mmCIF file of C-alpha atoms in Angstrom:
data_model
loop_
_atom_site.group_PDB
_atom_site.id
_atom_site.type_symbol
_atom_site.label_atom_id
_atom_site.label_comp_id
_atom_site.label_asym_id
_atom_site.label_seq_id
_atom_site.Cartn_x
_atom_site.Cartn_y
_atom_site.Cartn_z
ATOM 1 C CA GLY A 25 21.492 -7.427 -10.562
ATOM 2 C CA ALA A 26 21.151 -6.119 -7.022
ATOM 3 C CA VAL A 27 19.734 -2.639 -6.687
ATOM 4 C CA VAL A 28 20.612 -2.250 -3.020
ATOM 5 C CA SER A 29 23.525 -3.594 -1.018
ATOM 6 C CA GLN A 30 24.080 -3.764 2.712
ATOM 7 C CA HIS A 31 27.290 -4.261 4.585
ATOM 8 C CA PRO A 32 27.997 -6.244 6.600
ATOM 9 C CA SER A 33 25.562 -9.061 5.952
ATOM 10 C CA TRP A 34 25.964 -10.231 9.517
ATOM 11 C CA VAL A 35 27.797 -9.009 12.583
ATOM 12 C CA ILE A 36 28.386 -10.259 16.107
ATOM 13 C CA CYS A 37 29.429 -7.778 18.747
ATOM 14 C CA LYS A 38 29.818 -7.467 22.487
ATOM 15 C CA SER A 39 27.280 -5.653 24.592
ATOM 16 C CA GLY A 40 28.121 -1.960 24.920
ATOM 17 C CA THR A 41 29.897 -1.605 21.603
ATOM 18 C CA SER A 42 28.649 0.303 18.563
ATOM 19 C CA VAL A 43 27.943 -1.207 15.176
ATOM 20 C CA LYS A 44 27.671 0.582 11.844
ATOM 21 C CA ILE A 45 25.581 -0.810 8.982
ATOM 22 C CA GLU A 46 25.868 0.586 5.462
ATOM 23 C CA CYS A 47 23.137 0.725 2.846
ATOM 24 C CA ARG A 48 24.074 1.562 -0.731
ATOM 25 C CA SER A 49 21.823 2.286 -3.679
ATOM 26 C CA LEU A 50 23.627 0.757 -6.651
ATOM 27 C CA ASP A 51 21.461 1.649 -9.632
ATOM 28 C CA PHE A 52 20.167 5.146 -8.968
ATOM 29 C CA GLN A 53 20.394 8.147 -6.725
ATOM 30 C CA ALA A 54 17.995 7.529 -3.889
ATOM 31 C CA THR A 55 16.273 10.598 -2.528
ATOM 32 C CA THR A 56 14.958 8.620 0.396
ATOM 33 C CA MET A 57 16.158 5.590 2.281
ATOM 34 C CA PHE A 58 14.236 3.688 4.917
ATOM 35 C CA TRP A 59 15.519 1.559 7.783
ATOM 36 C CA TYR A 60 13.510 -1.378 9.086
ATOM 37 C CA ARG A 61 13.993 -3.850 11.889
ATOM 38 C CA GLN A 62 12.663 -7.388 11.865
ATOM 39 C CA PHE A 63 12.648 -9.677 14.885
ATOM 40 C CA PRO A 64 12.473 -13.451 14.421
ATOM 41 C CA LYS A 65 9.169 -14.668 13.053
ATOM 42 C CA GLN A 66 7.825 -11.133 12.892
ATOM 43 C CA SER A 67 7.136 -8.594 10.193
ATOM 44 C CA LEU A 68 9.169 -5.535 9.234
ATOM 45 C CA MET A 69 8.849 -2.481 11.428
ATOM 46 C CA LEU A 70 9.876 0.901 10.064
ATOM 47 C CA MET A 71 12.476 2.556 12.245
ATOM 48 C CA ALA A 72 13.240 5.761 10.391
ATOM 49 C CA THR A 73 13.060 7.629 7.114
ATOM 50 C CA SER A 74 16.276 9.135 5.863
ATOM 51 C CA ASN A 75 16.499 11.949 3.314
ATOM 52 C CA GLU A 76 19.832 12.996 1.863
ATOM 53 C CA GLY A 77 21.245 16.055 3.547
ATOM 54 C CA SER A 78 18.655 16.296 6.278
ATOM 55 C CA LYS A 79 17.978 14.721 9.648
ATOM 56 C CA ALA A 80 16.255 11.378 9.726
ATOM 57 C CA THR A 81 12.651 11.107 10.834
ATOM 58 C CA TYR A 82 12.220 8.415 13.459
ATOM 59 C CA GLU A 83 9.124 6.377 14.123
ATOM 60 C CA GLN A 84 7.461 6.502 17.499
ATOM 61 C CA GLY A 85 9.313 4.422 20.043
ATOM 62 C CA VAL A 86 12.630 4.392 18.188
ATOM 63 C CA GLU A 87 15.420 6.139 20.093
ATOM 64 C CA LYS A 88 17.208 8.545 17.780
ATOM 65 C CA ASP A 89 20.232 8.732 20.064
ATOM 66 C CA LYS A 90 20.621 4.988 20.004
ATOM 67 C CA PHE A 91 20.061 4.435 16.288
ATOM 68 C CA LEU A 92 22.094 7.095 14.517
ATOM 69 C CA ILE A 93 21.331 7.538 10.845
ATOM 70 C CA ASN A 94 23.565 9.411 8.444
ATOM 71 C CA HIS A 95 22.461 9.933 4.849
ATOM 72 C CA ALA A 96 25.618 11.573 3.536
ATOM 73 C CA SER A 97 25.000 11.064 -0.165
ATOM 74 C CA LEU A 98 22.278 10.005 -2.571
ATOM 75 C CA THR A 99 23.706 6.503 -2.675
ATOM 76 C CA LEU A 100 24.756 5.844 0.905
ATOM 77 C CA SER A 101 22.995 5.765 4.249
ATOM 78 C CA THR A 102 24.423 4.361 7.464
ATOM 79 C CA LEU A 103 22.733 3.125 10.599
ATOM 80 C CA THR A 104 24.838 3.030 13.748
ATOM 81 C CA VAL A 105 23.558 1.069 16.705
ATOM 82 C CA THR A 106 25.227 2.715 19.671
ATOM 83 C CA SER A 107 25.951 0.907 22.915
ATOM 84 C CA ALA A 108 24.319 -2.208 21.588
ATOM 85 C CA HIS A 109 22.558 -4.589 23.954
ATOM 86 C CA PRO A 110 21.250 -8.133 23.416
ATOM 87 C CA GLU A 111 17.723 -6.808 22.871
ATOM 88 C CA ASP A 112 19.038 -4.933 19.817
ATOM 89 C CA SER A 113 19.797 -8.252 18.160
ATOM 90 C CA SER A 114 17.668 -8.285 15.050
ATOM 91 C CA PHE A 115 17.611 -8.279 11.259
ATOM 92 C CA TYR A 116 18.096 -4.749 9.938
ATOM 93 C CA ILE A 117 16.898 -4.018 6.408
ATOM 94 C CA CYS A 118 17.188 -0.844 4.380
ATOM 95 C CA SER A 119 15.241 0.204 1.321
ATOM 96 C CA VAL A 120 15.718 2.954 -1.245
ATOM 97 C CA THR A 121 13.340 4.948 -3.388
ATOM 98 C CA ARG A 122 13.358 7.912 -5.705
ATOM 99 C CA LEU A 123 10.020 9.243 -4.430
ATOM 100 C CA VAL A 124 8.679 9.425 -7.972
ATOM 101 C CA ARG A 125 4.905 8.965 -7.938
ATOM 102 C CA GLY A 126 4.271 5.257 -7.769
ATOM 103 C CA GLU A 127 7.946 4.463 -7.350
ATOM 104 C CA THR A 128 8.487 1.336 -5.393
ATOM 105 C CA GLN A 129 10.934 0.711 -2.591
ATOM 106 C CA TYR A 130 13.853 -1.549 -3.335
ATOM 107 C CA PHE A 131 14.993 -3.569 -0.363
ATOM 108 C CA GLY A 132 18.490 -4.554 0.622
ATOM 109 C CA PRO A 133 19.464 -8.099 1.597
ATOM 110 C CA GLY A 134 19.506 -7.242 5.291
ATOM 111 C CA THR A 135 22.085 -7.286 8.071
ATOM 112 C CA ARG A 136 21.790 -9.711 10.922
ATOM 113 C CA LEU A 137 23.050 -8.299 14.196
ATOM 114 C CA LEU A 138 23.761 -10.476 17.208
ATOM 115 C CA VAL A 139 24.763 -8.739 20.415
ATOM 116 C CA LEU A 140 26.309 -10.974 23.025
ATOM 117 C CA THR B 21 -1.733 4.316 13.655
ATOM 118 C CA GLN B 22 -2.711 2.096 10.780
ATOM 119 C CA LEU B 23 -2.604 -1.610 11.430
ATOM 120 C CA LEU B 24 -2.409 -4.238 8.735
ATOM 121 C CA GLU B 25 -3.705 -7.632 9.741
ATOM 122 C CA GLN B 26 -2.880 -10.668 7.696
ATOM 123 C CA SER B 27 -4.548 -14.029 7.930
ATOM 124 C CA PRO B 28 -3.735 -16.743 8.363
ATOM 125 C CA GLN B 29 -0.498 -16.222 10.288
ATOM 126 C CA PHE B 30 0.801 -19.623 9.304
ATOM 127 C CA LEU B 31 -0.207 -22.054 6.602
ATOM 128 C CA SER B 32 1.151 -25.513 5.935
ATOM 129 C CA ILE B 33 -0.113 -27.234 2.806
ATOM 130 C CA GLN B 34 0.885 -29.906 0.367
ATOM 131 C CA GLU B 35 2.103 -29.282 -3.129
ATOM 132 C CA GLY B 36 -0.746 -28.859 -5.577
ATOM 133 C CA GLU B 37 -3.172 -27.298 -3.129
ATOM 134 C CA ASN B 38 -4.626 -23.809 -3.477
ATOM 135 C CA LEU B 39 -4.492 -21.133 -0.821
ATOM 136 C CA THR B 40 -5.568 -17.572 -0.123
ATOM 137 C CA VAL B 41 -3.931 -15.027 2.129
ATOM 138 C CA TYR B 42 -5.797 -11.952 3.311
ATOM 139 C CA CYS B 43 -4.652 -8.472 4.242
ATOM 140 C CA ASN B 44 -6.971 -6.033 5.993
ATOM 141 C CA SER B 45 -6.626 -2.446 7.117
ATOM 142 C CA SER B 46 -8.793 -0.072 9.095
ATOM 143 C CA SER B 47 -7.791 2.735 6.721
ATOM 144 C CA VAL B 48 -7.874 3.268 2.977
ATOM 145 C CA PHE B 49 -4.671 2.506 1.101
ATOM 146 C CA SER B 50 -3.175 4.748 -1.532
ATOM 147 C CA SER B 51 -1.442 1.675 -2.842
ATOM 148 C CA LEU B 52 -0.782 -1.842 -1.651
ATOM 149 C CA GLN B 53 2.089 -4.158 -2.341
ATOM 150 C CA TRP B 54 2.721 -7.838 -1.775
ATOM 151 C CA TYR B 55 6.174 -9.166 -1.001
ATOM 152 C CA ARG B 56 7.745 -12.560 -0.441
ATOM 153 C CA GLN B 57 10.660 -12.917 1.887
ATOM 154 C CA GLU B 58 13.032 -15.853 2.183
ATOM 155 C CA PRO B 59 14.875 -16.502 5.467
ATOM 156 C CA GLY B 60 17.875 -14.219 5.884
ATOM 157 C CA GLU B 61 16.998 -12.055 2.894
ATOM 158 C CA GLY B 62 15.174 -8.830 2.210
ATOM 159 C CA PRO B 63 11.602 -8.853 0.901
ATOM 160 C CA VAL B 64 11.081 -9.109 -2.842
ATOM 161 C CA LEU B 65 8.240 -7.221 -4.477
ATOM 162 C CA LEU B 66 5.597 -9.382 -6.155
ATOM 163 C CA VAL B 67 2.986 -6.829 -7.193
ATOM 164 C CA THR B 68 1.626 -3.337 -6.606
ATOM 165 C CA VAL B 69 -2.088 -2.543 -6.791
ATOM 166 C CA VAL B 70 -3.522 0.953 -6.704
ATOM 167 C CA THR B 71 -7.082 0.846 -8.077
ATOM 168 C CA GLY B 72 -10.059 -0.436 -6.084
ATOM 169 C CA GLY B 73 -11.289 -3.733 -7.510
ATOM 170 C CA GLU B 74 -8.054 -4.300 -9.384
ATOM 171 C CA VAL B 75 -7.005 -7.874 -10.106
ATOM 172 C CA LYS B 76 -3.482 -8.760 -11.167
ATOM 173 C CA LYS B 77 -2.114 -12.145 -12.117
ATOM 174 C CA LEU B 78 1.465 -13.288 -11.907
ATOM 175 C CA LYS B 79 1.647 -16.867 -13.199
ATOM 176 C CA ARG B 80 -0.053 -18.920 -10.463
ATOM 177 C CA LEU B 81 -0.520 -15.936 -8.176
ATOM 178 C CA THR B 82 -3.653 -13.773 -8.299
ATOM 179 C CA PHE B 83 -3.811 -10.525 -6.401
ATOM 180 C CA GLN B 84 -7.029 -8.677 -5.701
ATOM 181 C CA PHE B 85 -7.517 -5.199 -4.277
ATOM 182 C CA GLY B 86 -10.806 -4.546 -2.511
ATOM 183 C CA ASP B 87 -13.267 -2.073 -3.985
ATOM 184 C CA ALA B 88 -12.900 0.172 -0.946
ATOM 185 C CA ARG B 89 -9.089 -0.129 -1.042
ATOM 186 C CA LYS B 90 -8.973 -1.360 2.556
ATOM 187 C CA ASP B 91 -8.266 -5.010 1.917
ATOM 188 C CA SER B 92 -6.436 -7.301 -0.440
ATOM 189 C CA SER B 93 -5.971 -10.984 -1.091
ATOM 190 C CA LEU B 94 -3.323 -13.196 -2.589
ATOM 191 C CA HIS B 95 -4.408 -16.493 -4.092
ATOM 192 C CA ILE B 96 -1.929 -19.159 -5.101
ATOM 193 C CA THR B 97 -3.047 -21.945 -7.389
ATOM 194 C CA ALA B 98 -1.380 -25.345 -7.306
ATOM 195 C CA ALA B 99 1.234 -24.379 -4.751
ATOM 196 C CA GLN B 100 4.791 -25.577 -5.226
ATOM 197 C CA THR B 101 7.549 -26.111 -2.679
ATOM 198 C CA GLY B 102 9.276 -23.066 -4.162
ATOM 199 C CA ASP B 103 6.376 -20.912 -2.940
ATOM 200 C CA THR B 104 7.471 -21.492 0.654
ATOM 201 C CA GLY B 105 8.281 -18.237 2.413
ATOM 202 C CA LEU B 106 6.950 -15.285 4.348
ATOM 203 C CA TYR B 107 4.307 -13.311 2.476
ATOM 204 C CA LEU B 108 3.916 -9.698 3.469
ATOM 205 C CA CYS B 109 1.432 -7.103 2.405
ATOM 206 C CA ALA B 110 2.429 -3.472 2.769
ATOM 207 C CA GLY B 111 0.429 -0.350 2.181
ATOM 208 C CA THR B 112 0.953 3.321 1.675
ATOM 209 C CA TYR B 113 -1.534 5.857 2.891
ATOM 210 C CA THR B 114 -2.471 9.307 1.656
ATOM 211 C CA GLY B 115 -0.069 11.935 2.908
ATOM 212 C CA THR B 116 2.700 9.531 3.852
ATOM 213 C CA ALA B 117 4.524 9.506 0.528
ATOM 214 C CA SER B 118 6.407 6.250 0.034
ATOM 215 C CA LYS B 119 6.294 5.208 3.678
ATOM 216 C CA LEU B 120 5.241 1.573 3.878
ATOM 217 C CA THR B 121 3.308 -0.051 6.678
ATOM 218 C CA PHE B 122 3.813 -3.799 6.650
ATOM 219 C CA GLY B 123 1.267 -6.428 7.527
ATOM 220 C CA THR B 124 1.752 -8.992 10.243
ATOM 221 C CA GLY B 125 2.895 -11.591 7.713
ATOM 222 C CA THR B 126 1.799 -15.049 6.611
ATOM 223 C CA ARG B 127 4.312 -17.836 6.789
ATOM 224 C CA LEU B 128 3.647 -20.423 4.076
ATOM 225 C CA GLN B 129 5.133 -23.868 4.069
ATOM 226 C CA VAL B 130 4.541 -26.103 1.071
ATOM 227 C CA THR B 131 5.566 -29.742 1.385
ATOM 228 C CA LEU B 132 5.702 -32.612 -1.084
#
């Protein structure tokens, strides 16, 4: 069964609105969750690392005020794209891990965002 | 900033052919993983390698980790149409915990 879920699976919104994407760890308590962005025909780019109860760590070039991450519990992290613009249209994927040595990341099914 | 280069970027072959995909880094990996991703879905882990020189087999797929732990290859024998997808290598580096750096990707298309 699925280890990680994302909701919604796809969303269309108007430019200037905010969109919230949820990532849930279904099988275990995830100490760390990662958020990735993938543009068409490209690879995954890490946006931020999210640890429960602390502020997310953003990768260089990712605006923390635009991509708000809340890791409120060990099973839920949310990514909010604020004031979305067409260039934010992308495939957003989360992953979860327990940070045990050698523990792998388990990826969600992704959320496709289209900003009109 | 580590950079993972994959080659080739795109590969179109017929069913039954063999192929090899390469992943190269300028830095030493702590571990390296290979994923396959279908359109509209998240990546699915195929294998993890951690020891230099390691070879792992998964049915028709053979994964090799370079002795210096800076490169890896994925070889598929007798490709099938079900192998079609985006193949991604991803590595972790010392001091970065579980943080993954993904390769540029190889898009494989297998036709009848």
